[in-house]
């Protein structure tokens, strides 16, 4: 039964081509035609996998999720403020690979703002991300790195907002926002919310 | 010489149609075809104004700049921290009009990340925005609302990052980020950098 193996291999080839187009040109440049050209295949073949633009976008978002997860730092950090800092550093565009990933995510907001289904997906994705950060913020509060009455949800929303806003500024201005400045700005922010965060 | 007046009237019609498409569908939905349909005109007529997609994008960015400037709060605030706060409140999506404007800007990042010229334009636009905020932060330092040795550039970059990141979260989640929470998060952030900011 070679057909099944062929199908899966072809599916992987398609996914790899979608990812290469996405990483180099963002969602604005992601078209069936561009993916077909990347594979040296016909647009007709691709319509078999993606009957419309939205199917292609949805698959691309799945791939971006997978790649983002694979990129997440595996180095264990101490729990609490140190783990929160590590999770935020994972998001900042401190390396070329991370900058490429961030360009993909920032460019995805255009389509997500214009499509209710994709927008709902992004809403849920944000809430999952804040949920992962909240675990660290709650641990920080238990460890005495936050005041006992600190509003963990508000602090998480704030550091998430700061981090994504810094991502956008850094993507558009690598000269003014080199990695060391991004890290220094983050550490300064955290020091204003957390008591002696571990560095 | 009626031709000139006709030309200008037609140009205004075209601009108005571009803006309506942009406000309702973002840059992802901005095509010559969509603008033509909005005007009840032919795509051919529009190619007279916009020989290619990039010319259309560039004109749309000019329009977004104009509309953003028109939207800026005219209420004078006290100088220093209060003026900085007012300038940041102008950016947050606290009203439906401001949310629509923010959707336009956030959706513009997709194309700007994929095109060097548009990217350079966005880099300059960010620096102009930080420059306007910097005036207020410097006044705050002179008024003693910041420590004398405060790094004004870093504080401006931080509050700008926080504000844009909050814009994105609020656009995707109006339930969790109603206007009053956005304002409270901003005020809390400012209180951690500025000494008794005026409210």
mmCIF file of N, CA and C in Angstrom, chain A residues 38-114:
data_model
loop_
_atom_site.group_PDB
_atom_site.id
_atom_site.type_symbol
_atom_site.label_atom_id
_atom_site.label_comp_id
_atom_site.label_asym_id
_atom_site.label_seq_id
_atom_site.Cartn_x
_atom_site.Cartn_y
_atom_site.Cartn_z
ATOM 1 N N UNK A 38 7.067 27.413 -4.860
ATOM 2 C CA UNK A 38 8.080 26.942 -3.905
ATOM 3 C C UNK A 38 8.306 25.432 -4.058
ATOM 4 N N UNK A 39 7.235 24.691 -4.383
ATOM 5 C CA UNK A 39 7.325 23.233 -4.529
ATOM 6 C C UNK A 39 7.651 22.821 -5.954
ATOM 7 N N UNK A 40 7.595 23.740 -6.894
ATOM 8 C CA UNK A 40 7.721 23.361 -8.291
ATOM 9 C C UNK A 40 6.522 22.530 -8.729
ATOM 10 N N UNK A 41 5.356 22.780 -8.124
ATOM 11 C CA UNK A 41 4.147 22.011 -8.438
ATOM 12 C C UNK A 41 3.110 22.947 -9.059
ATOM 13 N N UNK A 42 1.985 22.382 -9.444
ATOM 14 C CA UNK A 42 0.919 23.197 -10.031
ATOM 15 C C UNK A 42 -0.002 23.725 -8.936
ATOM 16 N N UNK A 43 -0.641 24.858 -9.216
ATOM 17 C CA UNK A 43 -1.624 25.380 -8.282
ATOM 18 C C UNK A 43 -2.767 24.377 -8.126
ATOM 19 N N UNK A 44 -3.060 23.667 -9.207
ATOM 20 C CA UNK A 44 -4.131 22.665 -9.182
ATOM 21 C C UNK A 44 -3.888 21.594 -8.124
ATOM 22 N N UNK A 45 -2.644 21.142 -8.039
ATOM 23 C CA UNK A 45 -2.336 20.130 -7.018
ATOM 24 C C UNK A 45 -2.670 20.664 -5.629
ATOM 25 N N UNK A 46 -2.348 21.934 -5.384
ATOM 26 C CA UNK A 46 -2.536 22.496 -4.050
ATOM 27 C C UNK A 46 -4.005 22.679 -3.693
ATOM 28 N N UNK A 47 -4.828 22.934 -4.691
ATOM 29 C CA UNK A 47 -6.250 23.094 -4.373
ATOM 30 C C UNK A 47 -6.819 21.777 -3.828
ATOM 31 N N UNK A 48 -6.141 20.665 -4.096
ATOM 32 C CA UNK A 48 -6.527 19.387 -3.494
ATOM 33 C C UNK A 48 -6.360 19.449 -1.965
ATOM 34 N N UNK A 49 -5.317 20.130 -1.511
ATOM 35 C CA UNK A 49 -5.060 20.236 -0.069
ATOM 36 C C UNK A 49 -5.798 21.424 0.547
ATOM 37 N N UNK A 50 -5.864 22.507 -0.216
ATOM 38 C CA UNK A 50 -6.459 23.742 0.301
ATOM 39 C C UNK A 50 -7.513 24.240 -0.676
ATOM 40 N N UNK A 51 -8.773 23.913 -0.434
ATOM 41 C CA UNK A 51 -9.817 24.311 -1.385
ATOM 42 C C UNK A 51 -9.975 25.827 -1.483
ATOM 43 N N UNK A 52 -9.521 26.577 -0.456
ATOM 44 C CA UNK A 52 -9.636 28.042 -0.530
ATOM 45 C C UNK A 52 -8.540 28.689 0.329
ATOM 46 N N UNK A 53 -8.481 30.008 0.231
ATOM 47 C CA UNK A 53 -7.431 30.759 0.915
ATOM 48 C C UNK A 53 -7.492 30.537 2.428
ATOM 49 N N UNK A 54 -8.703 30.458 2.957
ATOM 50 C CA UNK A 54 -8.838 30.314 4.402
ATOM 51 C C UNK A 54 -8.277 28.969 4.885
ATOM 52 N N UNK A 55 -8.474 27.914 4.107
ATOM 53 C CA UNK A 55 -7.907 26.611 4.481
ATOM 54 C C UNK A 55 -6.384 26.699 4.533
ATOM 55 N N UNK A 56 -5.822 27.455 3.590
ATOM 56 C CA UNK A 56 -4.372 27.634 3.580
ATOM 57 C C UNK A 56 -3.919 28.430 4.811
ATOM 58 N N UNK A 57 -4.644 29.494 5.121
ATOM 59 C CA UNK A 57 -4.303 30.314 6.295
ATOM 60 C C UNK A 57 -4.383 29.489 7.576
ATOM 61 N N UNK A 58 -5.454 28.692 7.685
ATOM 62 C CA UNK A 58 -5.645 27.896 8.895
ATOM 63 C C UNK A 58 -4.505 26.895 9.067
ATOM 64 N N UNK A 59 -4.129 26.241 7.963
ATOM 65 C CA UNK A 59 -3.012 25.302 8.055
ATOM 66 C C UNK A 59 -1.727 26.034 8.440
ATOM 67 N N UNK A 60 -1.531 27.223 7.873
ATOM 68 C CA UNK A 60 -0.329 27.990 8.188
ATOM 69 C C UNK A 60 -0.295 28.361 9.674
ATOM 70 N N UNK A 61 -1.454 28.694 10.240
ATOM 71 C CA UNK A 61 -1.513 29.022 11.673
ATOM 72 C C UNK A 61 -1.178 27.788 12.513
ATOM 73 N N UNK A 62 -1.669 26.614 12.089
ATOM 74 C CA UNK A 62 -1.314 25.376 12.793
ATOM 75 C C UNK A 62 0.203 25.180 12.775
ATOM 76 N N UNK A 63 0.801 25.387 11.599
ATOM 77 C CA UNK A 63 2.257 25.217 11.483
ATOM 78 C C UNK A 63 2.983 26.205 12.378
ATOM 79 N N UNK A 64 2.491 27.455 12.422
ATOM 80 C CA UNK A 64 3.138 28.472 13.249
ATOM 81 C C UNK A 64 3.058 28.075 14.724
ATOM 82 N N UNK A 65 1.913 27.508 15.131
ATOM 83 C CA UNK A 65 1.789 27.007 16.506
ATOM 84 C C UNK A 65 2.833 25.925 16.787
ATOM 85 N N UNK A 66 2.936 24.970 15.868
ATOM 86 C CA UNK A 66 3.897 23.871 16.063
ATOM 87 C C UNK A 66 5.326 24.395 16.160
ATOM 88 N N UNK A 67 5.691 25.284 15.235
ATOM 89 C CA UNK A 67 7.060 25.801 15.234
ATOM 90 C C UNK A 67 7.335 26.634 16.484
ATOM 91 N N UNK A 68 6.336 27.392 16.932
ATOM 92 C CA UNK A 68 6.526 28.210 18.131
ATOM 93 C C UNK A 68 6.767 27.317 19.342
ATOM 94 N N UNK A 69 5.988 26.250 19.429
ATOM 95 C CA UNK A 69 6.158 25.337 20.554
ATOM 96 C C UNK A 69 7.544 24.691 20.520
ATOM 97 N N UNK A 70 7.975 24.316 19.317
ATOM 98 C CA UNK A 70 9.285 23.676 19.186
ATOM 99 C C UNK A 70 10.406 24.634 19.577
ATOM 100 N N UNK A 71 10.126 25.941 19.383
ATOM 101 C CA UNK A 71 11.155 26.946 19.641
ATOM 102 C C UNK A 71 11.268 27.281 21.125
ATOM 103 N N UNK A 72 10.199 26.993 21.900
ATOM 104 C CA UNK A 72 10.183 27.397 23.304
ATOM 105 C C UNK A 72 11.391 26.810 24.021
ATOM 106 N N UNK A 73 11.964 27.644 24.819
ATOM 107 C CA UNK A 73 13.184 27.303 25.549
ATOM 108 C C UNK A 73 12.978 26.037 26.385
ATOM 109 N N UNK A 74 13.922 25.159 26.332
ATOM 110 C CA UNK A 74 13.800 23.930 27.115
ATOM 111 C C UNK A 74 14.550 24.039 28.438
ATOM 112 N N UNK A 75 15.356 25.089 28.569
ATOM 113 C CA UNK A 75 16.121 25.258 29.804
ATOM 114 C C UNK A 75 15.156 25.490 30.968
ATOM 115 N N UNK A 76 15.195 24.635 31.978
ATOM 116 C CA UNK A 76 14.303 24.882 33.097
ATOM 117 C C UNK A 76 14.763 26.111 33.880
ATOM 118 N N UNK A 77 13.816 26.965 34.242
ATOM 119 C CA UNK A 77 14.129 28.125 35.078
ATOM 120 C C UNK A 77 13.552 27.854 36.455
ATOM 121 N N UNK A 78 14.055 28.542 37.465
ATOM 122 C CA UNK A 78 13.451 28.454 38.792
ATOM 123 C C UNK A 78 11.995 28.894 38.666
ATOM 124 N N UNK A 79 11.096 28.365 39.496
ATOM 125 C CA UNK A 79 9.689 28.761 39.374
ATOM 126 C C UNK A 79 9.491 30.233 39.757
ATOM 127 N N UNK A 80 8.301 30.729 39.470
ATOM 128 C CA UNK A 80 7.974 32.092 39.881
ATOM 129 C C UNK A 80 8.490 33.126 38.907
ATOM 130 N N UNK A 81 9.043 34.224 39.444
ATOM 131 C CA UNK A 81 9.446 35.360 38.606
ATOM 132 C C UNK A 81 10.492 34.949 37.574
ATOM 133 N N UNK A 82 11.400 34.062 37.941
ATOM 134 C CA UNK A 82 12.446 33.649 36.993
ATOM 135 C C UNK A 82 11.839 32.883 35.818
ATOM 136 N N UNK A 83 10.855 32.032 36.102
ATOM 137 C CA UNK A 83 10.193 31.275 35.032
ATOM 138 C C UNK A 83 9.383 32.210 34.142
ATOM 139 N N UNK A 84 8.747 33.215 34.753
ATOM 140 C CA UNK A 84 7.991 34.185 33.955
ATOM 141 C C UNK A 84 8.939 34.942 33.031
ATOM 142 N N UNK A 85 10.064 35.385 33.583
ATOM 143 C CA UNK A 85 11.062 36.089 32.763
ATOM 144 C C UNK A 85 11.528 35.205 31.605
ATOM 145 N N UNK A 86 11.809 33.933 31.877
ATOM 146 C CA UNK A 86 12.272 33.024 30.817
ATOM 147 C C UNK A 86 11.207 32.871 29.734
ATOM 148 N N UNK A 87 9.946 32.778 30.159
ATOM 149 C CA UNK A 87 8.862 32.609 29.184
ATOM 150 C C UNK A 87 8.721 33.850 28.304
ATOM 151 N N UNK A 88 8.947 35.032 28.881
ATOM 152 C CA UNK A 88 8.848 36.264 28.087
ATOM 153 C C UNK A 88 10.064 36.417 27.175
ATOM 154 N N UNK A 89 11.241 36.014 27.669
ATOM 155 C CA UNK A 89 12.434 36.057 26.812
ATOM 156 C C UNK A 89 12.253 35.135 25.603
ATOM 157 N N UNK A 90 11.549 34.016 25.813
ATOM 158 C CA UNK A 90 11.269 33.102 24.696
ATOM 159 C C UNK A 90 10.517 33.801 23.567
ATOM 160 N N UNK A 91 9.709 34.778 23.931
ATOM 161 C CA UNK A 91 8.853 35.442 22.940
ATOM 162 C C UNK A 91 9.600 36.559 22.208
ATOM 163 N N UNK A 92 10.489 37.265 22.893
ATOM 164 C CA UNK A 92 11.167 38.411 22.268
ATOM 165 C C UNK A 92 12.036 37.971 21.084
ATOM 166 N N UNK A 93 12.152 38.839 20.072
ATOM 167 C CA UNK A 93 12.958 38.498 18.888
ATOM 168 C C UNK A 93 14.447 38.696 19.134
ATOM 169 N N UNK A 94 15.013 37.831 19.979
ATOM 170 C CA UNK A 94 16.418 37.977 20.367
ATOM 171 C C UNK A 94 17.363 37.278 19.400
ATOM 172 N N UNK A 95 16.828 36.385 18.574
ATOM 173 C CA UNK A 95 17.642 35.675 17.587
ATOM 174 C C UNK A 95 16.962 35.802 16.227
ATOM 175 N N UNK A 96 17.684 35.450 15.167
ATOM 176 C CA UNK A 96 17.097 35.561 13.829
ATOM 177 C C UNK A 96 15.914 34.595 13.702
ATOM 178 N N UNK A 97 16.047 33.394 14.288
ATOM 179 C CA UNK A 97 14.958 32.417 14.209
ATOM 180 C C UNK A 97 13.713 32.952 14.915
ATOM 181 N N UNK A 98 13.926 33.521 16.091
ATOM 182 C CA UNK A 98 12.796 34.056 16.846
ATOM 183 C C UNK A 98 12.199 35.280 16.147
ATOM 184 N N UNK A 99 13.042 36.093 15.505
ATOM 185 C CA UNK A 99 12.529 37.253 14.762
ATOM 186 C C UNK A 99 11.655 36.777 13.606
ATOM 187 N N UNK A 100 12.082 35.726 12.910
ATOM 188 C CA UNK A 100 11.286 35.199 11.792
ATOM 189 C C UNK A 100 9.934 34.702 12.300
ATOM 190 N N UNK A 101 9.972 33.995 13.444
ATOM 191 C CA UNK A 101 8.718 33.485 14.022
ATOM 192 C C UNK A 101 7.791 34.647 14.390
ATOM 193 N N UNK A 102 8.374 35.695 14.961
ATOM 194 C CA UNK A 102 7.555 36.849 15.345
ATOM 195 C C UNK A 102 6.976 37.573 14.131
ATOM 196 N N UNK A 103 7.751 37.653 13.044
ATOM 197 C CA UNK A 103 7.205 38.278 11.835
ATOM 198 C C UNK A 103 5.981 37.500 11.365
ATOM 199 N N UNK A 104 6.046 36.179 11.476
ATOM 200 C CA UNK A 104 4.896 35.355 11.088
ATOM 201 C C UNK A 104 3.685 35.684 11.955
ATOM 202 N N UNK A 105 3.887 35.748 13.275
ATOM 203 C CA UNK A 105 2.736 36.000 14.156
ATOM 204 C C UNK A 105 2.163 37.395 13.975
ATOM 205 N N UNK A 106 3.047 38.400 13.925
ATOM 206 C CA UNK A 106 2.546 39.770 13.768
ATOM 207 C C UNK A 106 1.806 39.901 12.440
ATOM 208 N N UNK A 107 2.335 39.264 11.389
ATOM 209 C CA UNK A 107 1.664 39.370 10.085
ATOM 210 C C UNK A 107 0.335 38.616 10.089
ATOM 211 N N UNK A 108 0.165 37.649 10.988
ATOM 212 C CA UNK A 108 -1.090 36.886 11.037
ATOM 213 C C UNK A 108 -2.247 37.721 11.588
ATOM 214 N N UNK A 109 -1.935 38.800 12.295
ATOM 215 C CA UNK A 109 -3.011 39.604 12.910
ATOM 216 C C UNK A 109 -3.878 40.265 11.848
ATOM 217 N N UNK A 110 -3.301 40.577 10.686
ATOM 218 C CA UNK A 110 -4.070 41.214 9.615
ATOM 219 C C UNK A 110 -5.269 40.344 9.234
ATOM 220 N N UNK A 111 -4.994 39.113 8.860
ATOM 221 C CA UNK A 111 -6.078 38.213 8.474
ATOM 222 C C UNK A 111 -7.022 37.909 9.632
ATOM 223 N N UNK A 112 -6.455 37.777 10.839
ATOM 224 C CA UNK A 112 -7.283 37.420 12.002
ATOM 225 C C UNK A 112 -8.249 38.551 12.356
ATOM 226 N N UNK A 113 -7.841 39.796 12.114
ATOM 227 C CA UNK A 113 -8.733 40.923 12.414
ATOM 228 C C UNK A 113 -9.861 41.011 11.389
ATOM 229 N N UNK A 114 -9.647 40.454 10.199
ATOM 230 C CA UNK A 114 -10.649 40.572 9.146
ATOM 231 C C UNK A 114 -11.559 39.363 9.014
#
